[in-house]
Every structure is written in structure tokens, then in C-alpha cells.
Amino acid sequence: GAVVSQHPSWVICKSGTSVKIECRSLDFQATTMFWYRQFPKQSLMLMATSNEGSKATYEQGVEKDKFLINHASLTLSTLTVTSAHPEDSSFYICSARAQGPRNQPQHFGDGTRLSIL
Amino acid sequence: DAKTTQPPSMDCAEGRAANLPCNHSTISGNEYVYWYRQIHSQGPQYIIHGLKNNETNEMASLIITEDRKSSTLILPHATLRDTAVYYCIRGGGATDSWGKFQFGAGTQVVVTP
């Protein structure tokens, strides 16, 4: 149980294009989903928190117009990297927390490796 | 600010128990301790979490000190597949309604034959 699917797992695109990453909770409903970014040999850095049906909350230093997050249903959140540039190349990981007590663990997807040429 | 402290690396012999320490001396009364591991190029995998009682599941045991300022994750019989970065995270308290996690650097565990 508690499976989170992330798609695509790997994407390469040209500078200036926008890229959408999907995060789905397959066997549970997720009130809250989270988006992280991880650079090589570094830890995960929280980018934003999204709650179903409301606007995402971004961490300090994360541009909300650059990283658009939509959490339209209890099983799907999307992250769109707009006008991507080489410095946006990174490993993007989502997680989801099931409905219920806030102490429930987050369950993570397998990440999306984004390379901008 | 990850709010937890872990050793940067640890070696463990295959078949032996691996004891991974974590310091969270400023943990608040209603925050939980969570453990995850990340194998290269994958998303973190949930291992276990607890509040103040010791916990055990099919993967590991979690020992939390009585003052809750530190904890130890125990992998009872380490295998080569347990080689990963292990993260100790505190969260889920009442002041954080969304249960956000702040990851620290974690401990790189290498299991050797």
C-alpha cells in the first residue's frame, strides 16, 4: 500500500520550454502533497506544499511563477516548470500524505530527472 | 534548518545489526521522529516513525530515548541492499498543520560483504 507514482521519470528538453510533472497517489487519497528538489550529492530541499483545492504554499526562495503547482484532486498534483533553463536541471521528487492525523508519514514517488539543454 | 543531527557516514558488515543514531535535542513534545532511506536515484522510502515508545516493523526497530532528545534506528540483519542514505526527520507536530519535512544531510550507510 501507499504507492506514489511520478511521471515522467526522465525528461530532456530545450531551454525556454515548459515541463509538467505529475504526481499520483495510487491507493490512497492525499490531502497534502509536497514537492522537493535534489541536486547531485545534496539532500532533498522542500519547494512547496499543496493541499487539494487550494493554492500551494512555497518555501522561501522558491519562485511561485516559475514552479506552478496544481492539486486538483485528492490523488493528483502537478508541478510545471515554466520557461525552463539549464539551472533548473535537477531531480524533482513528490510525496503525498494520506488523509487523517498530521503525523502520518509522507510517501514518495521515484522522482523525475529533468535536464534542460 | 533540518533540526536533526546524524553522522555523515557509517559502515556495516553484512548480516550484522546496523545502529544508526540521530540527535533531535530540540524536539517539541508532539513532534514525531521519522526515518527514511534513499537509494541512489530513487525517491526516499519510508521505514518507520514514532513519538515516544519504541517501535518495530518488518524493516527496522526505532528506539527513542526517554527524554526524546535522540533516537536510534536498528536494522537487525543488514544486507547489501540496505546500502543507502538514511534520513532522520522530526515533524508532524501541532505547530505544523501540514506535516512538512526538512531533510538534513542524512547518514550514508555502506554495507560490506
CSV table of C-alpha atoms in Angstrom, one decimal:
chain,number,residue,atom,x,y,z
A,1,GLY,CA,0.0,0.0,0.0
A,2,ALA,CA,0.8,3.8,0.0
A,3,VAL,CA,2.2,3.9,-3.6
A,4,VAL,CA,3.0,7.2,-5.2
A,5,SER,CA,3.6,7.3,-8.9
A,6,GLN,CA,5.5,10.1,-10.6
A,7,HIS,CA,5.6,10.7,-14.3
A,8,PRO,CA,7.7,11.2,-16.3
A,9,SER,CA,10.8,9.6,-14.7
A,10,TRP,CA,13.2,11.4,-17.0
A,11,VAL,CA,12.8,14.3,-19.4
A,12,ILE,CA,15.2,16.3,-21.5
A,13,CYS,CA,14.1,19.4,-23.2
A,14,LYS,CA,15.3,22.6,-24.7
A,15,SER,CA,15.8,25.8,-22.8
A,16,GLY,CA,12.7,28.0,-22.7
A,17,THR,CA,10.2,25.2,-22.8
A,18,SER,CA,7.8,24.3,-20.0
A,19,VAL,CA,7.7,20.9,-18.4
A,20,LYS,CA,4.9,19.3,-16.5
A,21,ILE,CA,5.5,16.6,-13.9
A,22,GLU,CA,2.6,14.5,-12.5
A,23,CYS,CA,2.4,13.0,-9.0
A,24,ARG,CA,-0.3,10.5,-8.2
A,25,SER,CA,-1.3,8.6,-5.1
A,26,LEU,CA,-2.4,5.3,-6.4
A,27,ASP,CA,-4.0,3.6,-3.5
A,28,PHE,CA,-4.9,6.3,-1.1
A,29,GLN,CA,-6.3,9.8,-1.0
A,30,ALA,CA,-3.8,12.5,-0.3
A,31,THR,CA,-5.0,15.7,1.3
A,32,THR,CA,-1.5,17.1,1.1
A,33,MET,CA,1.3,16.7,-1.4
A,34,PHE,CA,4.8,18.0,-1.3
A,35,TRP,CA,7.4,18.9,-4.0
A,36,TYR,CA,11.1,18.6,-3.4
A,37,ARG,CA,14.2,19.3,-5.5
A,38,GLN,CA,17.5,17.5,-5.1
A,39,PHE,CA,20.8,18.5,-6.7
A,40,PRO,CA,23.6,15.9,-7.1
A,41,LYS,CA,25.2,14.8,-3.8
A,42,GLN,CA,22.8,17.0,-1.8
A,43,SER,CA,19.8,16.4,0.3
A,44,LEU,CA,16.2,17.0,-0.6
A,45,MET,CA,15.0,20.5,-0.4
A,46,LEU,CA,11.3,21.2,0.1
A,47,MET,CA,10.0,23.5,-2.6
A,48,ALA,CA,6.3,23.7,-1.8
A,49,THR,CA,3.3,22.2,-0.1
A,50,SER,CA,0.0,21.8,-1.8
A,51,ASN,CA,-3.4,21.0,-0.4
A,52,GLU,CA,-6.2,19.7,-2.6
A,53,GLY,CA,-8.4,22.6,-3.8
A,54,SER,CA,-6.2,25.4,-2.5
A,55,LYS,CA,-3.2,27.4,-3.6
A,56,ALA,CA,0.2,25.9,-2.9
A,57,THR,CA,2.5,27.3,-0.2
A,58,TYR,CA,6.0,27.9,-1.4
A,59,GLU,CA,9.2,27.8,0.7
A,60,GLN,CA,11.3,30.9,0.9
A,61,GLY,CA,13.3,31.5,-2.2
A,62,VAL,CA,11.2,29.3,-4.5
A,63,GLU,CA,9.6,31.3,-7.3
A,64,LYS,CA,5.9,30.5,-7.5
A,65,ASP,CA,5.6,31.9,-11.0
A,66,LYS,CA,8.4,29.6,-12.1
A,67,PHE,CA,7.2,26.5,-10.4
A,68,LEU,CA,3.4,26.2,-10.9
A,69,ILE,CA,1.7,23.7,-8.7
A,70,ASN,CA,-1.8,22.4,-9.2
A,71,HIS,CA,-3.5,20.0,-6.8
A,72,ALA,CA,-6.8,19.4,-8.5
A,73,SER,CA,-7.9,16.2,-6.8
A,74,LEU,CA,-7.1,14.0,-3.8
A,75,THR,CA,-4.9,11.8,-6.0
A,76,LEU,CA,-3.1,14.2,-8.3
A,77,SER,CA,-0.7,17.1,-8.1
A,78,THR,CA,1.3,18.6,-10.9
A,79,LEU,CA,4.4,20.7,-11.0
A,80,THR,CA,5.0,22.8,-14.1
A,81,VAL,CA,8.5,24.2,-14.5
A,82,THR,CA,7.8,27.2,-16.8
A,83,SER,CA,10.4,28.6,-19.3
A,84,ALA,CA,12.9,26.1,-18.0
A,85,HIS,CA,16.6,26.9,-18.2
A,86,PRO,CA,19.7,24.8,-17.6
A,87,GLU,CA,19.9,25.9,-13.9
A,88,ASP,CA,16.5,24.3,-13.4
A,89,SER,CA,18.0,20.9,-14.2
A,90,SER,CA,17.6,18.8,-11.1
A,91,PHE,CA,15.9,15.7,-9.6
A,92,TYR,CA,12.3,16.6,-8.7
A,93,ILE,CA,10.5,14.4,-6.1
A,94,CYS,CA,7.0,14.5,-4.9
A,95,SER,CA,5.4,13.0,-1.8
A,96,ALA,CA,1.9,12.5,-0.5
A,97,ARG,CA,0.4,12.3,2.9
A,98,ALA,CA,-2.8,10.4,3.4
A,99,GLN,CA,-5.9,11.9,4.9
A,100,GLY,CA,-6.1,11.7,8.7
A,101,PRO,CA,-3.8,12.7,11.5
A,102,ARG,CA,-0.9,15.0,10.5
A,103,ASN,CA,1.6,12.6,12.0
A,104,GLN,CA,1.0,10.2,9.1
A,105,PRO,CA,4.2,9.6,7.1
A,106,GLN,CA,4.8,11.0,3.7
A,107,HIS,CA,5.2,8.5,0.8
A,108,PHE,CA,7.5,9.5,-2.0
A,109,GLY,CA,7.5,9.0,-5.7
A,110,ASP,CA,10.6,7.8,-7.5
A,111,GLY,CA,11.4,11.2,-8.8
A,112,THR,CA,11.8,13.0,-12.2
A,113,ARG,CA,15.2,13.7,-13.6
A,114,LEU,CA,14.9,17.0,-15.5
A,115,SER,CA,17.7,18.0,-17.9
A,116,ILE,CA,17.5,21.3,-19.7
A,117,LEU,CA,19.8,21.8,-22.7
B,1,ASP,CA,17.2,24.0,9.3
B,2,ALA,CA,16.9,20.2,9.5
B,3,LYS,CA,16.7,20.2,13.3
B,4,THR,CA,18.3,16.7,13.5
B,5,THR,CA,22.0,15.7,13.5
B,6,GLN,CA,23.3,12.4,12.1
B,7,PRO,CA,26.8,11.1,11.5
B,8,PRO,CA,27.7,11.6,7.8
B,9,SER,CA,28.7,8.0,7.1
B,10,MET,CA,28.7,4.6,8.6
B,11,ASP,CA,30.0,1.2,7.5
B,12,CYS,CA,28.3,-2.0,8.5
B,13,ALA,CA,29.1,-5.7,7.9
B,14,GLU,CA,26.5,-7.8,6.1
B,15,GLY,CA,24.5,-9.9,8.5
B,16,ARG,CA,25.2,-7.7,11.5
B,17,ALA,CA,22.9,-5.2,13.1
B,18,ALA,CA,23.3,-1.6,12.0
B,19,ASN,CA,22.6,1.0,14.6
B,20,LEU,CA,22.0,4.5,13.2
B,21,PRO,CA,21.9,7.4,15.7
B,22,CYS,CA,20.1,10.6,15.4
B,23,ASN,CA,20.1,13.6,17.7
B,24,HIS,CA,17.0,15.8,17.9
B,25,SER,CA,17.6,17.6,21.2
B,26,THR,CA,15.2,20.4,20.5
B,27,ILE,CA,12.2,18.2,19.5
B,28,SER,CA,8.9,19.5,20.8
B,29,GLY,CA,6.5,17.4,22.8
B,30,ASN,CA,4.2,16.5,20.0
B,31,GLU,CA,6.7,16.0,17.2
B,32,TYR,CA,7.3,12.6,15.8
B,33,VAL,CA,10.6,11.1,14.6
B,34,TYR,CA,10.5,9.6,11.1
B,35,TRP,CA,13.1,7.5,9.3
B,36,TYR,CA,13.5,7.2,5.6
B,37,ARG,CA,16.2,5.9,3.3
B,38,GLN,CA,17.1,6.8,-0.2
B,39,ILE,CA,18.8,4.5,-2.6
B,40,HIS,CA,20.7,6.2,-5.4
B,41,SER,CA,18.4,7.9,-8.0
B,42,GLN,CA,15.2,6.9,-6.3
B,43,GLY,CA,12.7,8.6,-4.0
B,44,PRO,CA,13.0,8.2,-0.3
B,45,GLN,CA,11.5,5.1,1.2
B,46,TYR,CA,9.6,5.2,4.5
B,47,ILE,CA,11.0,3.0,7.2
B,48,ILE,CA,9.4,3.7,10.5
B,49,HIS,CA,8.2,6.5,12.8
B,50,GLY,CA,7.4,7.0,16.4
B,51,LEU,CA,6.5,9.5,19.2
B,52,LYS,CA,8.0,8.2,22.4
B,53,ASN,CA,7.5,4.5,22.5
B,54,ASN,CA,9.9,2.1,20.8
B,55,GLU,CA,8.5,0.9,17.5
B,56,THR,CA,9.2,-2.2,15.4
B,57,ASN,CA,8.1,-3.3,12.0
B,58,GLU,CA,9.2,-5.7,9.3
B,59,MET,CA,12.1,-3.4,8.2
B,60,ALA,CA,13.5,-2.0,11.4
B,61,SER,CA,13.2,-1.0,15.1
B,62,LEU,CA,13.2,2.5,16.4
B,63,ILE,CA,14.5,3.2,19.9
B,64,ILE,CA,13.6,6.7,21.3
B,65,THR,CA,15.3,7.8,24.5
B,66,GLU,CA,13.1,8.6,27.4
B,67,ASP,CA,13.9,12.4,27.1
B,68,ARG,CA,13.2,12.1,23.4
B,69,LYS,CA,16.4,14.0,22.5
B,70,SER,CA,17.8,11.2,20.5
B,71,SER,CA,16.8,8.0,18.7
B,72,THR,CA,18.4,5.0,17.1
B,73,LEU,CA,17.3,3.1,14.0
B,74,ILE,CA,18.2,-0.5,14.1
B,75,LEU,CA,18.4,-2.7,11.0
B,76,PRO,CA,18.6,-6.1,12.6
B,77,HIS,CA,20.4,-8.0,9.9
B,78,ALA,CA,22.0,-5.7,7.3
B,79,THR,CA,22.1,-6.8,3.7
B,80,LEU,CA,23.9,-5.3,0.7
B,81,ARG,CA,20.5,-3.9,-0.4
B,82,ASP,CA,20.4,-1.7,2.8
B,83,THR,CA,23.2,0.5,1.4
B,84,ALA,CA,21.6,3.9,1.2
B,85,VAL,CA,21.4,7.3,2.7
B,86,TYR,CA,19.3,7.2,5.9
B,87,TYR,CA,17.4,10.3,7.0
B,88,CYS,CA,16.1,11.1,10.4
B,89,ILE,CA,13.4,13.7,10.4
B,90,ARG,CA,11.2,15.3,13.1
B,91,GLY,CA,7.8,16.7,12.3
B,92,GLY,CA,4.1,16.2,12.5
B,93,GLY,CA,3.7,18.4,15.5
B,94,ALA,CA,0.7,20.6,16.2
B,95,THR,CA,2.6,23.8,15.1
B,96,ASP,CA,2.9,22.3,11.6
B,97,SER,CA,-0.5,21.6,10.3
B,98,TRP,CA,0.7,20.2,7.0
B,99,GLY,CA,3.4,17.8,8.4
B,100,LYS,CA,6.2,19.3,6.4
B,101,PHE,CA,9.6,17.7,6.4
B,102,GLN,CA,13.0,19.4,6.4
B,103,PHE,CA,15.7,16.9,5.3
B,104,GLY,CA,19.2,17.0,6.7
B,105,ALA,CA,22.2,15.5,5.2
B,106,GLY,CA,21.5,12.0,6.5
B,107,THR,CA,23.9,9.2,7.1
B,108,GLN,CA,25.4,7.3,4.1
B,109,VAL,CA,25.4,3.7,5.2
B,110,VAL,CA,27.5,1.2,3.3
B,111,VAL,CA,27.0,-2.5,3.9
B,112,THR,CA,30.0,-4.6,3.0
B,113,PRO,CA,30.3,-8.3,2.5
